[in-house]
Amino acid sequence: MTRRALKTLTAGSLLLLSAHAASADPAELISSFRLKHGEVRVTTDATLNRIAAEQARAMAAKDNLSHEALGSFTSRIAPSRAGRAAENIAYGYDNFEKTLGQWIDSSEHRKNLLLHNATRIGVASAKDASGRRTYWAMEIAGDYEPLIAKGKKGPKEKKEKVVTVVKRQAASAECHVKLLGLCI
């Protein structure tokens, strides 16, 4: 093989690998969709990834597609400290690109992908016991409270901040029960 052919082959391989790696990144794929629709880019968040992984594993273990497989969304999303959050779940596809396409084609899931002021996401999948069905969970969140240094008091309105939770449908503006600063 000539030196030129080897360089071309190496460059082509690197280009294919980098294109595949970029296309497989959920944050990049979701950001691309959001930017086309006037929303801001999102980045991967470790807490949201953990919440998504726990949800995907719980659904796979129970072989049940449900937002409540591991408890209420409100209680599961609380550790993220987000002011707004939404969750999309799915099963069937073995790769994220196809799952994202399914969500984009669903009006309610699409609304969640375009959650206004969202800046962070977490995505995970898990297989059921048979290994044939893949469950997906995506957490998307924004409107984060600024961290306040220990011993300092923040503005009074921060103590009463209400978390808007979105799962398929927009959360009600009324607060029926307030628990740990969350409106349920």
Tab-separated table of C-alpha atoms in Angstrom:
chain	number	residue	atom	x	y	z
A	1	MET	CA	0.000	0.000	0.000
A	2	THR	CA	1.364	3.390	-0.939
A	3	ARG	CA	2.006	6.050	1.597
A	4	ARG	CA	-0.697	8.281	0.104
A	5	ALA	CA	-3.306	5.495	0.188
A	6	LEU	CA	-2.442	4.759	3.811
A	7	LYS	CA	-2.873	8.438	4.768
A	8	THR	CA	-6.203	8.588	2.931
A	9	LEU	CA	-7.401	5.389	4.602
A	10	THR	CA	-6.348	6.635	8.052
A	11	ALA	CA	-7.985	10.047	7.536
A	12	GLY	CA	-11.178	8.405	6.278
A	13	SER	CA	-11.277	6.033	9.246
A	14	LEU	CA	-10.770	8.876	11.720
A	15	LEU	CA	-13.490	10.911	10.006
A	16	LEU	CA	-15.939	8.002	10.199
A	17	LEU	CA	-15.093	7.333	13.843
A	18	SER	CA	-15.458	10.974	14.833
A	19	ALA	CA	-18.736	11.312	12.893
A	20	HIS	CA	-20.099	8.198	14.629
A	21	ALA	CA	-18.963	9.407	18.050
A	22	ALA	CA	-20.570	12.812	17.493
A	23	SER	CA	-23.825	11.305	16.246
A	24	ALA	CA	-24.021	8.963	19.242
A	25	ASP	CA	-23.835	11.769	21.846
A	26	PRO	CA	-27.376	12.396	23.140
A	27	ALA	CA	-26.591	15.942	24.325
A	28	GLU	CA	-25.310	16.867	20.873
A	29	LEU	CA	-28.267	15.299	19.079
A	30	ILE	CA	-30.804	16.943	21.389
A	31	SER	CA	-28.974	20.279	21.188
A	32	SER	CA	-29.041	20.146	17.406
A	33	PHE	CA	-32.815	19.620	17.474
A	34	ARG	CA	-33.323	22.356	20.075
A	35	LEU	CA	-31.191	24.909	18.216
A	36	LYS	CA	-33.265	24.376	15.046
A	37	HIS	CA	-36.354	25.299	17.090
A	38	GLY	CA	-35.024	28.402	18.857
A	39	GLU	CA	-33.982	26.823	22.164
A	40	VAL	CA	-30.534	26.730	23.767
A	41	ARG	CA	-27.977	23.934	23.758
A	42	VAL	CA	-28.026	21.318	26.551
A	43	THR	CA	-25.108	19.578	28.223
A	44	THR	CA	-24.879	16.217	29.933
A	45	ASP	CA	-25.345	16.329	33.701
A	46	ALA	CA	-24.082	13.564	36.024
A	47	THR	CA	-27.052	13.834	38.417
A	48	LEU	CA	-29.579	13.683	35.588
A	49	ASN	CA	-27.679	10.744	34.045
A	50	ARG	CA	-27.925	8.900	37.367
A	51	ILE	CA	-31.652	9.631	37.668
A	52	ALA	CA	-32.216	8.457	34.079
A	53	ALA	CA	-30.157	5.288	34.641
A	54	GLU	CA	-32.080	4.411	37.799
A	55	GLN	CA	-35.392	4.944	35.992
A	56	ALA	CA	-34.350	2.903	32.930
A	57	ARG	CA	-33.107	0.042	35.152
A	58	ALA	CA	-36.320	0.052	37.217
A	59	MET	CA	-38.504	-0.099	34.091
A	60	ALA	CA	-36.354	-2.888	32.617
A	61	ALA	CA	-36.413	-4.877	35.869
A	62	LYS	CA	-40.213	-4.628	36.046
A	63	ASP	CA	-40.607	-4.881	32.240
A	64	ASN	CA	-43.002	-1.940	32.560
A	65	LEU	CA	-42.888	1.405	30.754
A	66	SER	CA	-43.960	3.832	33.486
A	67	HIS	CA	-42.912	7.228	34.831
A	68	GLU	CA	-43.641	5.850	38.312
A	69	ALA	CA	-41.571	2.629	38.035
A	70	LEU	CA	-39.204	3.959	40.693
A	71	GLY	CA	-41.464	6.467	42.434
A	72	SER	CA	-42.920	9.818	41.522
A	73	PHE	CA	-41.067	11.980	39.036
A	74	THR	CA	-41.137	14.893	41.475
A	75	SER	CA	-39.283	12.968	44.177
A	76	ARG	CA	-36.815	11.416	41.722
A	77	ILE	CA	-35.897	14.746	40.064
A	78	ALA	CA	-35.543	16.712	43.349
A	79	PRO	CA	-31.785	15.970	43.772
A	80	SER	CA	-31.116	17.846	40.512
A	81	ARG	CA	-32.216	21.131	42.162
A	82	ALA	CA	-33.782	22.238	38.870
A	83	GLY	CA	-36.596	24.739	38.725
A	84	ARG	CA	-38.130	23.002	35.685
A	85	ALA	CA	-37.787	19.427	34.527
A	86	ALA	CA	-39.362	16.894	32.200
A	87	GLU	CA	-38.925	13.206	31.455
A	88	ASN	CA	-39.312	11.164	28.291
A	89	ILE	CA	-39.382	7.371	28.435
A	90	ALA	CA	-39.569	4.742	25.713
A	91	TYR	CA	-38.809	1.141	24.913
A	92	GLY	CA	-38.070	-0.847	21.805
A	93	TYR	CA	-35.232	0.777	19.919
A	94	ASP	CA	-31.691	-0.350	20.664
A	95	ASN	CA	-30.051	2.988	19.824
A	96	PHE	CA	-30.601	6.559	20.920
A	97	GLU	CA	-30.934	8.059	17.443
A	98	LYS	CA	-34.058	5.986	16.703
A	99	THR	CA	-35.496	6.654	20.157
A	100	LEU	CA	-34.958	10.398	19.709
A	101	GLY	CA	-36.729	10.200	16.347
A	102	GLN	CA	-39.690	8.530	18.043
A	103	TRP	CA	-39.821	11.317	20.640
A	104	ILE	CA	-39.547	14.050	17.993
A	105	ASP	CA	-42.512	12.507	16.150
A	106	SER	CA	-44.664	12.554	19.319
A	107	SER	CA	-46.090	15.998	20.128
A	108	GLU	CA	-45.930	15.576	23.919
A	109	HIS	CA	-42.384	14.147	23.907
A	110	ARG	CA	-41.345	16.885	21.471
A	111	LYS	CA	-42.587	19.542	23.953
A	112	ASN	CA	-40.333	18.012	26.597
A	113	LEU	CA	-37.327	18.034	24.254
A	114	LEU	CA	-38.009	21.737	23.664
A	115	LEU	CA	-38.487	22.572	27.373
A	116	HIS	CA	-37.837	26.315	27.601
A	117	ASN	CA	-34.655	27.313	29.470
A	118	ALA	CA	-33.484	23.703	29.764
A	119	THR	CA	-29.698	23.520	29.913
A	120	ARG	CA	-28.918	19.986	31.120
A	121	ILE	CA	-29.916	16.445	30.251
A	122	GLY	CA	-29.378	12.896	31.388
A	123	VAL	CA	-30.016	9.888	29.156
A	124	ALA	CA	-29.756	6.184	29.914
A	125	SER	CA	-30.959	2.823	28.680
A	126	ALA	CA	-31.287	-0.630	30.195
A	127	LYS	CA	-32.219	-4.055	28.826
A	128	ASP	CA	-34.940	-6.244	30.301
A	129	ALA	CA	-34.074	-9.661	31.784
A	130	SER	CA	-34.385	-11.370	28.389
A	131	GLY	CA	-31.971	-8.857	26.843
A	132	ARG	CA	-34.402	-8.282	23.967
A	133	ARG	CA	-36.150	-5.065	25.027
A	134	THR	CA	-34.332	-1.785	25.651
A	135	TYR	CA	-35.866	0.815	27.958
A	136	TRP	CA	-34.871	4.494	27.678
A	137	ALA	CA	-35.176	7.432	30.072
A	138	MET	CA	-34.272	11.056	29.383
A	139	GLU	CA	-34.341	13.770	32.028
A	140	ILE	CA	-34.154	17.375	30.834
A	141	ALA	CA	-33.933	20.295	33.248
A	142	GLY	CA	-33.272	24.005	33.626
A	143	ASP	CA	-33.849	27.092	35.756
A	144	TYR	CA	-31.251	26.015	38.290
A	145	GLU	CA	-30.972	27.832	41.604
A	146	PRO	CA	-27.560	29.430	42.140
A	147	LEU	CA	-25.538	27.708	44.836
A	148	ILE	CA	-25.253	29.775	48.001
A	149	ALA	CA	-22.104	29.527	50.111
A	150	LYS	CA	-22.477	27.839	53.505
A	151	GLY	CA	-23.456	30.176	56.297
A	152	LYS	CA	-24.838	32.815	53.924
A	153	LYS	CA	-28.506	33.443	53.425
A	154	GLY	CA	-29.810	33.901	49.929
A	155	PRO	CA	-32.655	36.126	48.786
A	156	LYS	CA	-35.973	35.414	50.488
A	157	GLU	CA	-37.689	34.417	47.225
A	158	LYS	CA	-35.202	31.578	46.738
A	159	LYS	CA	-36.500	29.847	49.882
A	160	GLU	CA	-39.973	29.638	48.362
A	161	LYS	CA	-39.013	28.617	44.826
A	162	VAL	CA	-41.530	26.261	43.250
A	163	VAL	CA	-40.342	23.467	40.980
A	164	THR	CA	-42.331	23.123	37.791
A	165	VAL	CA	-42.458	19.457	36.872
A	166	VAL	CA	-43.343	18.414	33.362
A	167	LYS	CA	-43.946	14.800	32.296
A	168	ARG	CA	-45.786	14.596	28.937
A	169	GLN	CA	-48.180	17.420	29.943
A	170	ALA	CA	-47.396	20.854	31.313
A	171	ALA	CA	-47.639	21.066	35.101
A	172	SER	CA	-50.631	22.803	36.596
A	173	ALA	CA	-50.062	26.376	37.748
A	174	GLU	CA	-51.782	25.548	41.048
A	175	CYS	CA	-49.852	24.080	43.939
A	176	HIS	CA	-51.913	21.474	45.775
A	177	VAL	CA	-49.206	20.182	48.124
A	178	LYS	CA	-45.820	21.711	48.858
A	179	LEU	CA	-43.225	19.175	50.040
A	180	LEU	CA	-39.509	19.923	50.487
A	181	GLY	CA	-39.944	23.041	48.381
A	182	LEU	CA	-41.579	21.083	45.553
A	183	CYS	CA	-45.038	21.840	44.271
A	184	ILE	CA	-47.063	18.681	43.750
